[in-house]
Every structure is written in structure tokens, then in C-alpha cells.
mmCIF file of C-alpha atoms in Angstrom:
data_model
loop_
_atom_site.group_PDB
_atom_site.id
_atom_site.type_symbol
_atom_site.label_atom_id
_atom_site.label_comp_id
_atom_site.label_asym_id
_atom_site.label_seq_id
_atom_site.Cartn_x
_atom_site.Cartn_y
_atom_site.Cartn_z
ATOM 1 C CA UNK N 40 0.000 0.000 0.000
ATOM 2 C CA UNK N 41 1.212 3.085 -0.812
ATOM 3 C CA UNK N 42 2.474 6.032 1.927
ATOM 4 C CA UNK N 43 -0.167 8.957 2.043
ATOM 5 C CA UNK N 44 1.940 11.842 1.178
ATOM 6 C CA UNK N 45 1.842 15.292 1.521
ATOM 7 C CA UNK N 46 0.014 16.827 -2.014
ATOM 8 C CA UNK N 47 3.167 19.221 -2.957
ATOM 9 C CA UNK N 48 5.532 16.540 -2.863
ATOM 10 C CA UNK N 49 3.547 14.028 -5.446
ATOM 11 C CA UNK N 50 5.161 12.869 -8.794
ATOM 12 C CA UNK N 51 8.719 13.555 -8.270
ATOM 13 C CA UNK N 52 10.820 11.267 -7.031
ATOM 14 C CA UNK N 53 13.596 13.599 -5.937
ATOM 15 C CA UNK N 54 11.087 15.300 -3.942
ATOM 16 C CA UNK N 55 9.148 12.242 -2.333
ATOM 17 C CA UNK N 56 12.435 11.681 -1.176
ATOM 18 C CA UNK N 57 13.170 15.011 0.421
ATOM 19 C CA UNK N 58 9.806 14.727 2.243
ATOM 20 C CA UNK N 59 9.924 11.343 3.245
ATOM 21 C CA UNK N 60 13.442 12.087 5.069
ATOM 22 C CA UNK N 61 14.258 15.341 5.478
ATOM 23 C CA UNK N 62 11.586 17.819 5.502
ATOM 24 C CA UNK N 63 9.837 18.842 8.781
ATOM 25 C CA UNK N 64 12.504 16.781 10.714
ATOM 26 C CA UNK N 65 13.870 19.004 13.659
ATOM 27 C CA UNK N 66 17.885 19.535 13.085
ATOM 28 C CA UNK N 67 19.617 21.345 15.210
ATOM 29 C CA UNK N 68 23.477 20.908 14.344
ATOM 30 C CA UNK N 69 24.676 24.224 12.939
ATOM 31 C CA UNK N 70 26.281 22.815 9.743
ATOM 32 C CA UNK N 71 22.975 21.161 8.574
ATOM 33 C CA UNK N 72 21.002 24.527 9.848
ATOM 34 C CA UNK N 73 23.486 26.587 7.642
ATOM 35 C CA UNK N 74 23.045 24.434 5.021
ATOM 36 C CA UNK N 75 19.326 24.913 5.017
ATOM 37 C CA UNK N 76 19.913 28.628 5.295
ATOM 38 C CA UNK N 77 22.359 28.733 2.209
ATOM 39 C CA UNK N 78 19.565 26.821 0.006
ATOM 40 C CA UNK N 79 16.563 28.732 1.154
ATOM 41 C CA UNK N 80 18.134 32.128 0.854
ATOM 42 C CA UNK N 81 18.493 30.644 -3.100
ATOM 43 C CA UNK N 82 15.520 29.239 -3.435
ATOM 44 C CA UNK N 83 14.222 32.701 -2.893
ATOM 45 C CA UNK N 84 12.136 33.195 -6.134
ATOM 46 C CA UNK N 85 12.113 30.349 -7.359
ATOM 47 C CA UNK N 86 10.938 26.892 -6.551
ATOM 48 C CA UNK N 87 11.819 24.254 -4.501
ATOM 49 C CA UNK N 88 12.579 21.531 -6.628
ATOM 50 C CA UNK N 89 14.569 23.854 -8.705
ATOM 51 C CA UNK N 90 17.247 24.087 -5.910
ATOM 52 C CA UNK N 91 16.955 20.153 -4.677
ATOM 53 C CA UNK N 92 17.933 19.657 -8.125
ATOM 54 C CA UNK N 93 21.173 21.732 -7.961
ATOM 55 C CA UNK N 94 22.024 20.856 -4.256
ATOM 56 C CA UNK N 95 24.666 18.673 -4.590
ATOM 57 C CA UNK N 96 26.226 20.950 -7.072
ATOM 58 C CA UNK N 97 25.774 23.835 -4.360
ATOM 59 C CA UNK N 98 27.761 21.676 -1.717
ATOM 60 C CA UNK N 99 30.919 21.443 -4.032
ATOM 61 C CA UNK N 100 30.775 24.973 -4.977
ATOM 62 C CA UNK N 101 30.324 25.984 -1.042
ATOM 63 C CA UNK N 102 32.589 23.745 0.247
ATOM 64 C CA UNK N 103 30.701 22.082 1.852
ATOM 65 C CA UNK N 104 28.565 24.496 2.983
ATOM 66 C CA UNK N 105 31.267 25.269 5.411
ATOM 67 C CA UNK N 106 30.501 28.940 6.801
ATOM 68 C CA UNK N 107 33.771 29.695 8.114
ATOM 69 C CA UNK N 108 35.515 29.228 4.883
ATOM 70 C CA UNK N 109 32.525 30.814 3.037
ATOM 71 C CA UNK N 110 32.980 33.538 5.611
ATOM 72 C CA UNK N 111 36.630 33.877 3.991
ATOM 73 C CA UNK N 112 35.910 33.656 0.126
ATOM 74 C CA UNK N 113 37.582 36.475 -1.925
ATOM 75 C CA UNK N 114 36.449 38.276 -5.093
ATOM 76 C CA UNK N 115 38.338 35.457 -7.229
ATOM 77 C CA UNK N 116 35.830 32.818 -5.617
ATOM 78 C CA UNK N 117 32.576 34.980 -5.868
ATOM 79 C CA UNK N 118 33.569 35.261 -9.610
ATOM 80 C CA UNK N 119 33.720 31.280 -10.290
ATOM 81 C CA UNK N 120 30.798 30.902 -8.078
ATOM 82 C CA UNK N 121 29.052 33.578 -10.683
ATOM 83 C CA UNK N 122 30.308 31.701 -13.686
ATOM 84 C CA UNK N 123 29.590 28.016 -11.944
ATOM 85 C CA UNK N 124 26.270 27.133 -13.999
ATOM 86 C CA UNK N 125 25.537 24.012 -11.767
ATOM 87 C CA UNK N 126 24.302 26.503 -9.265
ATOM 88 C CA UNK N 127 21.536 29.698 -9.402
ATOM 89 C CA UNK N 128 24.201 32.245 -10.285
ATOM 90 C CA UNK N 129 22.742 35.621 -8.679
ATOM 91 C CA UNK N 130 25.230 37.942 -7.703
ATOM 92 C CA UNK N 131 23.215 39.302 -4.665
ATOM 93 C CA UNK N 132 22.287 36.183 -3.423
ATOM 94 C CA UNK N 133 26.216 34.974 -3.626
ATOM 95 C CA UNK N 134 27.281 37.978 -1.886
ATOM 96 C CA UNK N 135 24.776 37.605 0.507
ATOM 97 C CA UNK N 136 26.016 34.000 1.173
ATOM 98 C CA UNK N 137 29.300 35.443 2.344
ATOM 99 C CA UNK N 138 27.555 38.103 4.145
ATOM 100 C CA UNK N 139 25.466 35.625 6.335
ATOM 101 C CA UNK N 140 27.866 33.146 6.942
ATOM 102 C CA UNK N 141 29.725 35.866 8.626
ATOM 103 C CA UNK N 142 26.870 37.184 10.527
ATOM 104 C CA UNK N 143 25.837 33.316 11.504
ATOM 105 C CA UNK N 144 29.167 33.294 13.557
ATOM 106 C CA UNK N 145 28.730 36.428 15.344
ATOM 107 C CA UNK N 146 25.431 34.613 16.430
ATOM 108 C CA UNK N 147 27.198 31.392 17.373
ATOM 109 C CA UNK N 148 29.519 33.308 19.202
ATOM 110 C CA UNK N 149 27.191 35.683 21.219
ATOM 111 C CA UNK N 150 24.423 32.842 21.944
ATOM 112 C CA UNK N 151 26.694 29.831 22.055
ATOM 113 C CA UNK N 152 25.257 27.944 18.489
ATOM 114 C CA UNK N 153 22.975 29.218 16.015
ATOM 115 C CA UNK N 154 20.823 26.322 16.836
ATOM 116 C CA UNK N 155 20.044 27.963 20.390
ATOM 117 C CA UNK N 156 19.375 30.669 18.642
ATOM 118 C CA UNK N 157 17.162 30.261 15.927
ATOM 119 C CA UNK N 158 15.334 27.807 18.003
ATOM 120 C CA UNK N 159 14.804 30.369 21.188
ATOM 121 C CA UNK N 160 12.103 31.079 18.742
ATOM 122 C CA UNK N 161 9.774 28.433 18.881
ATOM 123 C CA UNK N 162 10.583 27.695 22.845
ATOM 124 C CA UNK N 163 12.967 25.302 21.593
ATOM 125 C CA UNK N 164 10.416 22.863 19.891
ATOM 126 C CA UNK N 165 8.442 22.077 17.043
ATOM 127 C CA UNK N 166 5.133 23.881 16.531
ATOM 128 C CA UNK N 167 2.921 21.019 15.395
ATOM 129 C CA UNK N 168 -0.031 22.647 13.050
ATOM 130 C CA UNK N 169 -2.923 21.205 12.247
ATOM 131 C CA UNK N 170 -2.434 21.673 7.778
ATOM 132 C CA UNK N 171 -5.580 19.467 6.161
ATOM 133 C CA UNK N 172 -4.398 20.320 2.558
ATOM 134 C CA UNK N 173 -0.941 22.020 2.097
ATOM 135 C CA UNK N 174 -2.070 25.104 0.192
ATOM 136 C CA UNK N 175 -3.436 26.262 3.521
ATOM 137 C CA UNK N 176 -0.610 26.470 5.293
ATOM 138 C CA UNK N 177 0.696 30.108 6.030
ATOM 139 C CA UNK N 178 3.469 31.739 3.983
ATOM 140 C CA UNK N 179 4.732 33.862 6.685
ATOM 141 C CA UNK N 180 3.933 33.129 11.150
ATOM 142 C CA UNK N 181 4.623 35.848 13.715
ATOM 143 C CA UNK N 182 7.705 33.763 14.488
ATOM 144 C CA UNK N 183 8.689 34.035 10.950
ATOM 145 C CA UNK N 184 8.228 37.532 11.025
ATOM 146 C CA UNK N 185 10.155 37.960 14.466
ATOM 147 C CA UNK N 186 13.362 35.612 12.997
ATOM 148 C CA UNK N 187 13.365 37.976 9.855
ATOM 149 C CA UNK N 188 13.194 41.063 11.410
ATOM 150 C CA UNK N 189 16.284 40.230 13.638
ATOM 151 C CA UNK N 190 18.301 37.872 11.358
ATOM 152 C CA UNK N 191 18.409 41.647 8.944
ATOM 153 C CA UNK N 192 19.324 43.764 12.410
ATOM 154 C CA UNK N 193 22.171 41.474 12.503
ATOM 155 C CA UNK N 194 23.045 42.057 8.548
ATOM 156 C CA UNK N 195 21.715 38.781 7.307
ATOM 157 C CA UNK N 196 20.197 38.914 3.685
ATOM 158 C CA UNK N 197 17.672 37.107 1.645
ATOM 159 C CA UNK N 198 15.908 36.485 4.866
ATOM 160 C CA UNK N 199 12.384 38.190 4.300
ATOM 161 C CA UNK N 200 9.591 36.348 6.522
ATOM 162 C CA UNK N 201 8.511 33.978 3.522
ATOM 163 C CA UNK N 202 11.876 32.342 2.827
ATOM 164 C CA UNK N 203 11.829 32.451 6.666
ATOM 165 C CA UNK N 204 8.898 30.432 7.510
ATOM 166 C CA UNK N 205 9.819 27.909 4.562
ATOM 167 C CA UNK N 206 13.126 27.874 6.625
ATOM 168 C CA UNK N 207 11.358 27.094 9.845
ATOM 169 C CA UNK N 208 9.308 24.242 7.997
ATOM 170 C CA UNK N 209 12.318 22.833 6.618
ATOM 171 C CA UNK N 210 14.865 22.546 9.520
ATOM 172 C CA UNK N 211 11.543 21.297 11.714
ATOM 173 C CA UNK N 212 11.012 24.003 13.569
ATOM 174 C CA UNK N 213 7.583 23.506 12.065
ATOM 175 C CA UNK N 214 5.486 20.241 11.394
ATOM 176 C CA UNK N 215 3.280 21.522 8.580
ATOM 177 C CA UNK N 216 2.672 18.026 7.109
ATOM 178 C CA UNK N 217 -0.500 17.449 6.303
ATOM 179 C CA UNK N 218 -2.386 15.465 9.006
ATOM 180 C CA UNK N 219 -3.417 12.471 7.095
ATOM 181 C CA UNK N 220 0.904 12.580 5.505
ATOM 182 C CA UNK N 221 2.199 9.343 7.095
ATOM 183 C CA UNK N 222 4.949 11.865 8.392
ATOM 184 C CA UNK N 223 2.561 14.280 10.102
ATOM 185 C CA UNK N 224 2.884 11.723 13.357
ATOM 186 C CA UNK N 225 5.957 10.613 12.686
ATOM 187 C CA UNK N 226 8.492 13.046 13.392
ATOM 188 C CA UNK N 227 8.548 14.268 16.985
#
């Protein structure tokens, strides 16, 4: 018998994938919440599956996805990121890359991890909605709003409320699976 899924994930396998394992599950090690960041900040615009596609091809251009040597990349690097096609090649959202990685240490170092931090939002746990079909669940929260509004105080970029919230729903910080998604119960 086949899995009840959540609707936006249905007839790609690459995504089905993503959903069955990743999405909605709560991380909190910094490198996978960085990660996260990197690819939602260039998803912005554009859609999901569009980045999924290229993420592999993102971690070997980002090293990794290793902030403290993004934190260090020179002009010579943002240019081959610019002319690296296996990747969205936006010059404000590579800059901005850079940019955040440095402003995700100054969190790490002023609240211990970023994880503490981004998840002081939510109390520290999952807020478990109640989605019957997916195209009712919200684009942007009050938490959303509140992570948004002080990621860009602390020079962030790319981090409007919407790719925010998609953020929060990603790394688990929300379950917005739909309730009859075998996953809805299934990740605590």
C-alpha cells in the first residue's frame, strides 16, 4: 500500500524523497542549519525543486557548505561561483552567502550555536499545526516575522519572513505536514 503523502511533494521522485526524510525533521546541528539557510536564501524566487535539483552541485561549490571558509571567500571565488552554472548564479544572493555566513558566527559566538538561537524562537520545539491540505498552510507566522526582522538587524540577507517560515518548515522548527501525511505523526 502506498504512503499517504503530503500533495506538494507528489510525482517527483527527488522530492518524495526530500519529504519522506528530510523535511519537517527538527535539526539542530549548525552545519545542517546553515546548510538549510544557504539553500533557502536561493531558493528565494524560485521553486523548490529547482534548488533540490542543484544541491549537490551547491555543496561542491560551497565547500561544503562550510561557513567559516565561506565567511573567507575572496572576489576570485565569488567570480567562479558567478560563472559556476551548476548553481543559481545571482550575484546578490552569492554575496549575501558570504555576508550571512559571517553574521551566523557572530550569532554562534554571542548565543553559544545558532541552533540555540534560531530555536529560542519556537521555545525550543516544534510547533505542530494542524495543515488538512498544504495550500493552507501560512506563507509567513509571527515567528517568521520575528526571525526575519532580527536575522536583517544582525546584517543577514535574503531572509524576508517567507523564505523564513519555509526555513522554519524545513529545519523542523515547524510540522506543517499534512495530518493524514504518514509523516505528520511521525516526526517528533
Amino acid at each position: 500500500m502506498e504512503k499517504q503523502r503530503c500533495g506538494w511533494c507528489m510525482g517527483d521522485a527527488l522530492y518524495q524523497q526530500y519529504h519522506d526524510l528530510e523535511w519537517g525533521v527538527p535539526v539542530k546541528d549548525d552545519d545542517t542549519l546553515f546548510e538549510f539557510l544557504v539553500l533557502e536564501t536561493f531558493q528565494a524566487g524560485l521553486s523548490w525543486i529547482t534548488i533540490l535539483r542543484k544541491r549537490e552541485n551547491f555543496r561542491v561549490a560551497f565547500d561544503g557548505f562550510d561557513y567559516k571558509r565561506i565567511a573567507q571567500y575572496k572576489q576570485d571565488k565569488i567570480d567562479s561561483l558567478l560563472q559556476d552554472a551548476g548553481i543559481i548564479r545571482n550575484k546578490l544572493k552569492v554575496h549575501a552567502t558570504v555576508t550571512n555566513a559571517k553574521a551566523f558566527m557572530k550569532i554562534q559566538e554571542e548565543f553559544g550555536s545558532f541552533s540555540k538561537y534560531i530555536w529560542g524562537f519556537v521555545d525550543g520545539k516544534p510547533i505542530k499545526n494542524k495543515v488538512e491540505n498544504y495550500k493552507e498552510a501560512p506563507p509567513t507566522t509571527a515567528q517568521s516575522d520575528a526571525i526575519s526582522k532580527d536575522l536583517k538587524k544582525r546584517g543577514f540577507k535574503f531572509v524576508g519572513s517567507t523564505v523564513m517560515y519555509a526555513y522554519m518548515q524545513a529545519v523542523g522548527m515547524v510540522n506543517d505536514h499534512e495530518m493524514d501525511c504518514f509523516r505528520y505523526e511521525g516526526i517528533q
